[in-house]
Amino acid sequence: MALQMMLLGLLIVAALAEPEPKAEPAADPQYYPKYEPKYPQPSYSKPSYKPSYPAYPEYKPSYDYSYKKDSYYCDPRTPPRCANSSATFCLSDYEYPSREIQYAIEYDPLILKKYADVPVQSADNLVEGVSSSEEDKFDYSHYNGKTFDQSNWIGGAGYICPSDVIYARPKRALNVEGEWRVIVQDVAYYTQTQRVETCLFAGASCRTLAPCHRSSCVQKYVYHRMLSFDPCNAQRGLFIDIYKLPSACSCRIPA
């Protein structure tokens, strides 16, 4: 027991006699200068990738439908102002929505696949044996459509059934469903040309034929596919629609 007490006392004395650790001297700035760049450091900011897409222009119809109803209303079966009571197409239209069609063309990636036209047409390439200059000179001013009238036997060159021939670019037309559509026409470089031949005296006897033949002039039609626009549903864009247009005036002899 005495030995243990003596060893404990020696340990306490040794602990009290141990010197405290000395702190390391601070670095001398003369030997360790602070690094300061002599040129301005570029500042980098994290780029933000936000792709921007063109917004489709808001469609605002430019038509005045006040003559139909007090409030805005679009009925595709109601004839437009450019059409008279019996017409099925318009060659001119002061309400033509050029701006809306231009927007539809710009935002239609399939426009070139939908569009097709032969802009230069005439009798030279559509009527065999008749030139365009000859067709323009056909005069039916003496013919009145009466079977026993003298005018049935006189007159110059022309078709046996008098007709009016135009190479038209309709602005609006009535489709086969009975609804009016706007035809893409003269916007940018897009045109759609059709040969339209209308009887001047439908049902009348054919020129220069004797009454005993009981002949009559009949109107013929043909279906055309044209690139179209629905002003009553602009969000539909451009599409192909079908129209029936006058194509020929033929002489018919009954059995």
mmCIF file of C-alpha atoms in Angstrom:
data_model
loop_
_atom_site.group_PDB
_atom_site.id
_atom_site.type_symbol
_atom_site.label_atom_id
_atom_site.label_comp_id
_atom_site.label_asym_id
_atom_site.label_seq_id
_atom_site.Cartn_x
_atom_site.Cartn_y
_atom_site.Cartn_z
ATOM 1 C CA MET A 1 0.000 0.000 0.000
ATOM 2 C CA ALA A 2 2.803 2.365 0.800
ATOM 3 C CA LEU A 3 4.463 1.476 -2.475
ATOM 4 C CA GLN A 4 1.328 2.314 -4.444
ATOM 5 C CA MET A 5 0.959 5.654 -2.738
ATOM 6 C CA MET A 6 4.561 6.490 -3.543
ATOM 7 C CA LEU A 7 4.109 5.659 -7.261
ATOM 8 C CA LEU A 8 0.966 7.810 -7.439
ATOM 9 C CA GLY A 9 2.824 10.719 -5.919
ATOM 10 C CA LEU A 10 5.629 10.406 -8.485
ATOM 11 C CA LEU A 11 3.129 10.460 -11.373
ATOM 12 C CA ILE A 12 1.477 13.638 -10.030
ATOM 13 C CA VAL A 13 4.839 15.362 -9.674
ATOM 14 C CA ALA A 14 5.854 14.368 -13.237
ATOM 15 C CA ALA A 15 2.582 15.695 -14.669
ATOM 16 C CA LEU A 16 2.997 19.013 -12.904
ATOM 17 C CA ALA A 17 6.572 19.337 -14.056
ATOM 18 C CA GLU A 18 5.788 18.751 -17.845
ATOM 19 C CA PRO A 19 6.159 22.081 -19.782
ATOM 20 C CA GLU A 20 3.219 23.472 -21.850
ATOM 21 C CA PRO A 21 3.510 23.140 -25.711
ATOM 22 C CA LYS A 22 4.656 26.288 -27.378
ATOM 23 C CA ALA A 23 2.424 27.828 -30.116
ATOM 24 C CA GLU A 24 3.881 27.938 -33.620
ATOM 25 C CA PRO A 25 4.929 31.395 -34.736
ATOM 26 C CA ALA A 26 2.589 33.120 -37.212
ATOM 27 C CA ALA A 27 3.670 33.201 -40.846
ATOM 28 C CA ASP A 28 5.664 36.260 -41.690
ATOM 29 C CA PRO A 29 3.899 38.186 -44.544
ATOM 30 C CA GLN A 30 7.324 39.217 -45.794
ATOM 31 C CA TYR A 31 8.072 35.619 -46.781
ATOM 32 C CA TYR A 32 4.471 34.502 -47.601
ATOM 33 C CA PRO A 33 2.814 37.390 -49.531
ATOM 34 C CA LYS A 34 -0.911 37.159 -50.275
ATOM 35 C CA TYR A 35 -1.660 36.277 -53.950
ATOM 36 C CA GLU A 36 -3.400 39.079 -55.720
ATOM 37 C CA PRO A 37 -3.879 38.733 -59.549
ATOM 38 C CA LYS A 38 -2.721 41.696 -61.613
ATOM 39 C CA TYR A 39 -5.524 41.303 -64.219
ATOM 40 C CA PRO A 40 -9.332 41.153 -63.691
ATOM 41 C CA GLN A 41 -10.683 37.674 -63.307
ATOM 42 C CA PRO A 42 -13.589 36.748 -65.669
ATOM 43 C CA SER A 43 -16.890 36.054 -64.024
ATOM 44 C CA TYR A 44 -18.800 33.071 -65.319
ATOM 45 C CA SER A 45 -22.555 32.785 -64.995
ATOM 46 C CA LYS A 46 -24.429 29.573 -65.481
ATOM 47 C CA PRO A 47 -26.215 29.702 -68.835
ATOM 48 C CA SER A 48 -29.944 29.133 -68.871
ATOM 49 C CA TYR A 49 -31.235 27.080 -71.796
ATOM 50 C CA LYS A 50 -34.763 28.187 -72.558
ATOM 51 C CA PRO A 51 -35.685 27.472 -76.196
ATOM 52 C CA SER A 52 -38.104 29.936 -77.688
ATOM 53 C CA TYR A 53 -40.711 28.874 -80.216
ATOM 54 C CA PRO A 54 -42.687 31.225 -82.474
ATOM 55 C CA ALA A 55 -46.190 31.681 -81.221
ATOM 56 C CA TYR A 56 -49.040 31.145 -83.682
ATOM 57 C CA PRO A 57 -50.640 34.531 -84.326
ATOM 58 C CA GLU A 58 -53.973 34.965 -82.706
ATOM 59 C CA TYR A 59 -56.706 34.670 -85.292
ATOM 60 C CA LYS A 60 -58.991 37.641 -85.450
ATOM 61 C CA PRO A 61 -61.545 37.504 -88.271
ATOM 62 C CA SER A 62 -61.630 40.635 -90.363
ATOM 63 C CA TYR A 63 -65.051 40.039 -91.838
ATOM 64 C CA ASP A 64 -68.133 42.096 -91.219
ATOM 65 C CA TYR A 65 -71.094 39.806 -90.617
ATOM 66 C CA SER A 66 -73.332 42.536 -89.281
ATOM 67 C CA TYR A 67 -75.434 42.322 -92.423
ATOM 68 C CA LYS A 68 -76.401 38.759 -91.362
ATOM 69 C CA LYS A 69 -76.973 39.138 -87.627
ATOM 70 C CA ASP A 70 -76.443 41.708 -84.936
ATOM 71 C CA SER A 71 -73.748 39.582 -83.271
ATOM 72 C CA TYR A 72 -70.861 37.847 -84.972
ATOM 73 C CA TYR A 73 -71.996 34.621 -86.586
ATOM 74 C CA CYS A 74 -70.579 32.631 -89.457
ATOM 75 C CA ASP A 75 -72.772 30.271 -91.452
ATOM 76 C CA PRO A 76 -70.869 28.414 -94.192
ATOM 77 C CA ARG A 77 -74.119 27.773 -96.076
ATOM 78 C CA THR A 78 -74.982 31.451 -96.373
ATOM 79 C CA PRO A 79 -73.750 32.945 -99.680
ATOM 80 C CA PRO A 80 -71.090 35.637 -99.273
ATOM 81 C CA ARG A 81 -71.612 39.181 -100.493
ATOM 82 C CA CYS A 82 -69.609 38.550 -103.647
ATOM 83 C CA ALA A 83 -72.095 35.903 -104.910
ATOM 84 C CA ASN A 84 -75.450 36.569 -106.509
ATOM 85 C CA SER A 85 -78.479 34.358 -106.063
ATOM 86 C CA SER A 86 -77.457 31.742 -108.664
ATOM 87 C CA ALA A 87 -73.645 31.901 -108.675
ATOM 88 C CA THR A 88 -71.600 29.051 -107.289
ATOM 89 C CA PHE A 89 -68.275 30.911 -107.255
ATOM 90 C CA CYS A 90 -66.854 34.442 -107.011
ATOM 91 C CA LEU A 91 -64.077 35.828 -109.198
ATOM 92 C CA SER A 92 -63.644 38.933 -107.029
ATOM 93 C CA ASP A 93 -64.103 39.404 -103.313
ATOM 94 C CA TYR A 94 -63.388 42.617 -101.402
ATOM 95 C CA GLU A 95 -63.771 40.667 -98.131
ATOM 96 C CA TYR A 96 -61.096 38.152 -99.122
ATOM 97 C CA PRO A 97 -59.113 37.148 -95.973
ATOM 98 C CA SER A 98 -55.605 37.521 -97.385
ATOM 99 C CA ARG A 99 -53.945 37.987 -93.995
ATOM 100 C CA GLU A 100 -55.508 34.878 -92.463
ATOM 101 C CA ILE A 101 -54.554 32.746 -95.467
ATOM 102 C CA GLN A 102 -50.999 34.109 -95.358
ATOM 103 C CA TYR A 103 -50.720 32.987 -91.721
ATOM 104 C CA ALA A 104 -52.109 29.552 -92.606
ATOM 105 C CA ILE A 105 -49.575 29.159 -95.427
ATOM 106 C CA GLU A 106 -46.621 30.126 -93.222
ATOM 107 C CA TYR A 107 -47.549 27.617 -90.503
ATOM 108 C CA ASP A 108 -48.434 24.695 -92.778
ATOM 109 C CA PRO A 109 -45.414 22.383 -93.290
ATOM 110 C CA LEU A 110 -47.296 20.387 -95.968
ATOM 111 C CA ILE A 111 -48.327 23.333 -98.139
ATOM 112 C CA LEU A 112 -46.110 22.321 -101.075
ATOM 113 C CA LYS A 113 -47.568 18.806 -101.069
ATOM 114 C CA LYS A 114 -51.133 20.107 -101.111
ATOM 115 C CA TYR A 115 -50.657 22.768 -103.778
ATOM 116 C CA ALA A 116 -50.596 22.267 -107.561
ATOM 117 C CA ASP A 117 -51.507 24.531 -110.471
ATOM 118 C CA VAL A 118 -50.914 25.219 -114.170
ATOM 119 C CA PRO A 119 -51.099 29.018 -114.148
ATOM 120 C CA VAL A 120 -50.915 29.560 -117.928
ATOM 121 C CA GLN A 121 -53.892 27.968 -119.669
ATOM 122 C CA SER A 122 -55.601 28.660 -122.990
ATOM 123 C CA ALA A 123 -57.209 26.924 -125.961
ATOM 124 C CA ASP A 124 -53.703 26.349 -127.309
ATOM 125 C CA ASN A 125 -53.137 23.541 -124.813
ATOM 126 C CA LEU A 126 -56.704 22.596 -123.826
ATOM 127 C CA VAL A 127 -58.780 22.621 -127.054
ATOM 128 C CA GLU A 128 -57.575 20.470 -129.917
ATOM 129 C CA GLY A 129 -57.710 22.158 -133.314
ATOM 130 C CA VAL A 130 -58.612 25.620 -131.948
ATOM 131 C CA SER A 131 -56.108 28.326 -131.067
ATOM 132 C CA SER A 132 -56.591 30.849 -128.300
ATOM 133 C CA SER A 133 -56.813 33.699 -130.809
ATOM 134 C CA GLU A 134 -59.581 31.886 -132.709
ATOM 135 C CA GLU A 135 -61.519 31.130 -129.538
ATOM 136 C CA ASP A 136 -61.361 34.778 -128.469
ATOM 137 C CA LYS A 137 -62.955 35.845 -131.795
ATOM 138 C CA PHE A 138 -66.002 33.565 -131.549
ATOM 139 C CA ASP A 139 -69.046 35.835 -131.793
ATOM 140 C CA TYR A 140 -72.551 34.722 -130.840
ATOM 141 C CA SER A 141 -74.186 38.135 -130.771
ATOM 142 C CA HIS A 142 -76.640 37.154 -133.541
ATOM 143 C CA TYR A 143 -77.854 33.991 -131.812
ATOM 144 C CA ASN A 144 -80.820 34.186 -129.440
ATOM 145 C CA GLY A 145 -81.523 30.501 -128.836
ATOM 146 C CA LYS A 146 -84.826 30.322 -130.726
ATOM 147 C CA THR A 147 -85.228 27.208 -132.841
ATOM 148 C CA PHE A 148 -87.098 28.697 -135.802
ATOM 149 C CA ASP A 149 -85.457 32.110 -135.737
ATOM 150 C CA GLN A 150 -83.231 33.272 -138.576
ATOM 151 C CA SER A 151 -80.380 33.794 -136.087
ATOM 152 C CA ASN A 152 -80.114 30.029 -135.781
ATOM 153 C CA TRP A 153 -78.717 29.847 -139.317
ATOM 154 C CA ILE A 154 -76.392 32.815 -139.455
ATOM 155 C CA GLY A 155 -73.191 33.675 -137.668
ATOM 156 C CA GLY A 156 -69.508 33.062 -137.985
ATOM 157 C CA ALA A 157 -67.123 30.498 -136.572
ATOM 158 C CA GLY A 158 -67.697 29.115 -133.136
ATOM 159 C CA TYR A 159 -68.984 26.201 -131.153
ATOM 160 C CA ILE A 160 -72.264 24.615 -132.156
ATOM 161 C CA CYS A 161 -73.547 25.470 -128.695
ATOM 162 C CA PRO A 162 -72.675 29.091 -127.854
ATOM 163 C CA SER A 163 -70.758 29.346 -124.611
ATOM 164 C CA ASP A 164 -68.746 31.750 -122.537
ATOM 165 C CA VAL A 165 -65.199 30.513 -121.856
ATOM 166 C CA ILE A 166 -63.021 32.014 -119.136
ATOM 167 C CA TYR A 167 -59.808 30.871 -117.480
ATOM 168 C CA ALA A 168 -60.833 31.711 -113.976
ATOM 169 C CA ARG A 169 -59.181 31.978 -110.593
ATOM 170 C CA PRO A 170 -62.133 31.848 -108.202
ATOM 171 C CA LYS A 171 -61.800 33.523 -104.817
ATOM 172 C CA ARG A 172 -64.746 31.715 -103.210
ATOM 173 C CA ALA A 173 -66.770 28.716 -104.299
ATOM 174 C CA LEU A 174 -69.580 26.447 -103.184
ATOM 175 C CA ASN A 175 -68.288 22.946 -102.439
ATOM 176 C CA VAL A 176 -70.124 19.686 -103.127
ATOM 177 C CA GLU A 177 -71.478 19.696 -99.543
ATOM 178 C CA GLY A 178 -73.258 22.997 -100.123
ATOM 179 C CA GLU A 179 -70.862 25.084 -98.011
ATOM 180 C CA TRP A 180 -68.942 28.162 -99.130
ATOM 181 C CA ARG A 181 -65.166 28.064 -98.911
ATOM 182 C CA VAL A 182 -62.396 30.549 -99.563
ATOM 183 C CA ILE A 183 -60.011 29.433 -102.326
ATOM 184 C CA VAL A 184 -56.284 30.081 -101.874
ATOM 185 C CA GLN A 185 -55.746 32.597 -104.643
ATOM 186 C CA ASP A 186 -53.150 35.281 -105.364
ATOM 187 C CA VAL A 187 -51.572 35.005 -101.901
ATOM 188 C CA ALA A 188 -47.762 34.923 -102.106
ATOM 189 C CA TYR A 189 -47.260 33.105 -105.424
ATOM 190 C CA TYR A 190 -50.135 30.621 -105.038
ATOM 191 C CA THR A 191 -52.792 30.577 -107.765
ATOM 192 C CA GLN A 192 -55.357 28.000 -108.890
ATOM 193 C CA THR A 193 -56.564 28.330 -112.478
ATOM 194 C CA GLN A 194 -59.606 26.543 -113.925
ATOM 195 C CA ARG A 195 -61.125 26.544 -117.397
ATOM 196 C CA VAL A 196 -64.818 27.411 -116.970
ATOM 197 C CA GLU A 197 -67.202 27.107 -119.925
ATOM 198 C CA THR A 198 -70.819 28.128 -119.404
ATOM 199 C CA CYS A 199 -73.704 27.738 -121.844
ATOM 200 C CA LEU A 200 -75.101 31.052 -123.039
ATOM 201 C CA PHE A 201 -78.457 29.438 -123.847
ATOM 202 C CA ALA A 202 -78.753 26.205 -121.890
ATOM 203 C CA GLY A 203 -81.638 24.083 -123.240
ATOM 204 C CA ALA A 204 -81.853 26.005 -126.534
ATOM 205 C CA SER A 205 -81.428 24.298 -129.903
ATOM 206 C CA CYS A 206 -77.950 23.866 -131.292
ATOM 207 C CA ARG A 207 -76.711 26.300 -133.893
ATOM 208 C CA THR A 208 -77.120 25.480 -137.602
ATOM 209 C CA LEU A 209 -79.064 22.247 -136.962
ATOM 210 C CA ALA A 210 -82.516 21.737 -138.454
ATOM 211 C CA PRO A 211 -85.420 21.738 -135.980
ATOM 212 C CA CYS A 212 -86.290 18.157 -136.897
ATOM 213 C CA HIS A 213 -83.278 16.968 -134.904
ATOM 214 C CA ARG A 214 -84.822 18.348 -131.709
ATOM 215 C CA SER A 215 -81.338 19.244 -130.519
ATOM 216 C CA SER A 216 -80.564 21.049 -127.287
ATOM 217 C CA CYS A 217 -77.508 22.532 -125.609
ATOM 218 C CA VAL A 218 -76.694 20.943 -122.269
ATOM 219 C CA GLN A 219 -74.348 22.194 -119.595
ATOM 220 C CA LYS A 220 -71.581 19.853 -118.462
ATOM 221 C CA TYR A 221 -69.689 20.032 -115.182
ATOM 222 C CA VAL A 222 -66.494 18.614 -113.771
ATOM 223 C CA TYR A 223 -65.226 18.196 -110.215
ATOM 224 C CA HIS A 224 -62.144 20.205 -109.231
ATOM 225 C CA ARG A 225 -59.950 19.749 -106.177
ATOM 226 C CA MET A 226 -58.642 23.055 -104.840
ATOM 227 C CA LEU A 227 -56.667 24.207 -101.816
ATOM 228 C CA SER A 228 -59.197 25.862 -99.541
ATOM 229 C CA PHE A 229 -59.737 27.766 -96.307
ATOM 230 C CA ASP A 230 -62.800 27.783 -94.068
ATOM 231 C CA PRO A 231 -63.434 31.316 -92.720
ATOM 232 C CA CYS A 232 -65.857 29.868 -90.175
ATOM 233 C CA ASN A 233 -63.191 27.531 -88.768
ATOM 234 C CA ALA A 234 -59.767 29.128 -89.181
ATOM 235 C CA GLN A 235 -58.094 26.625 -86.830
ATOM 236 C CA ARG A 236 -58.651 23.953 -89.455
ATOM 237 C CA GLY A 237 -55.947 25.533 -91.585
ATOM 238 C CA LEU A 238 -55.602 24.762 -95.294
ATOM 239 C CA PHE A 239 -57.176 21.668 -96.811
ATOM 240 C CA ILE A 240 -58.273 20.190 -100.131
ATOM 241 C CA ASP A 241 -61.960 20.537 -100.962
ATOM 242 C CA ILE A 242 -64.047 19.511 -103.985
ATOM 243 C CA TYR A 243 -66.076 21.853 -106.197
ATOM 244 C CA LYS A 244 -68.333 21.374 -109.230
ATOM 245 C CA LEU A 245 -67.660 23.933 -111.954
ATOM 246 C CA PRO A 246 -69.050 24.331 -115.510
ATOM 247 C CA SER A 247 -66.701 22.648 -117.972
ATOM 248 C CA ALA A 248 -68.428 22.463 -121.393
ATOM 249 C CA CYS A 249 -71.600 23.177 -123.359
ATOM 250 C CA SER A 250 -72.487 20.233 -125.585
ATOM 251 C CA CYS A 251 -75.113 19.596 -128.209
ATOM 252 C CA ARG A 252 -77.451 16.713 -127.450
ATOM 253 C CA ILE A 253 -79.539 14.824 -130.003
ATOM 254 C CA PRO A 254 -82.321 12.687 -128.462
ATOM 255 C CA ALA A 255 -83.199 9.217 -129.731
#
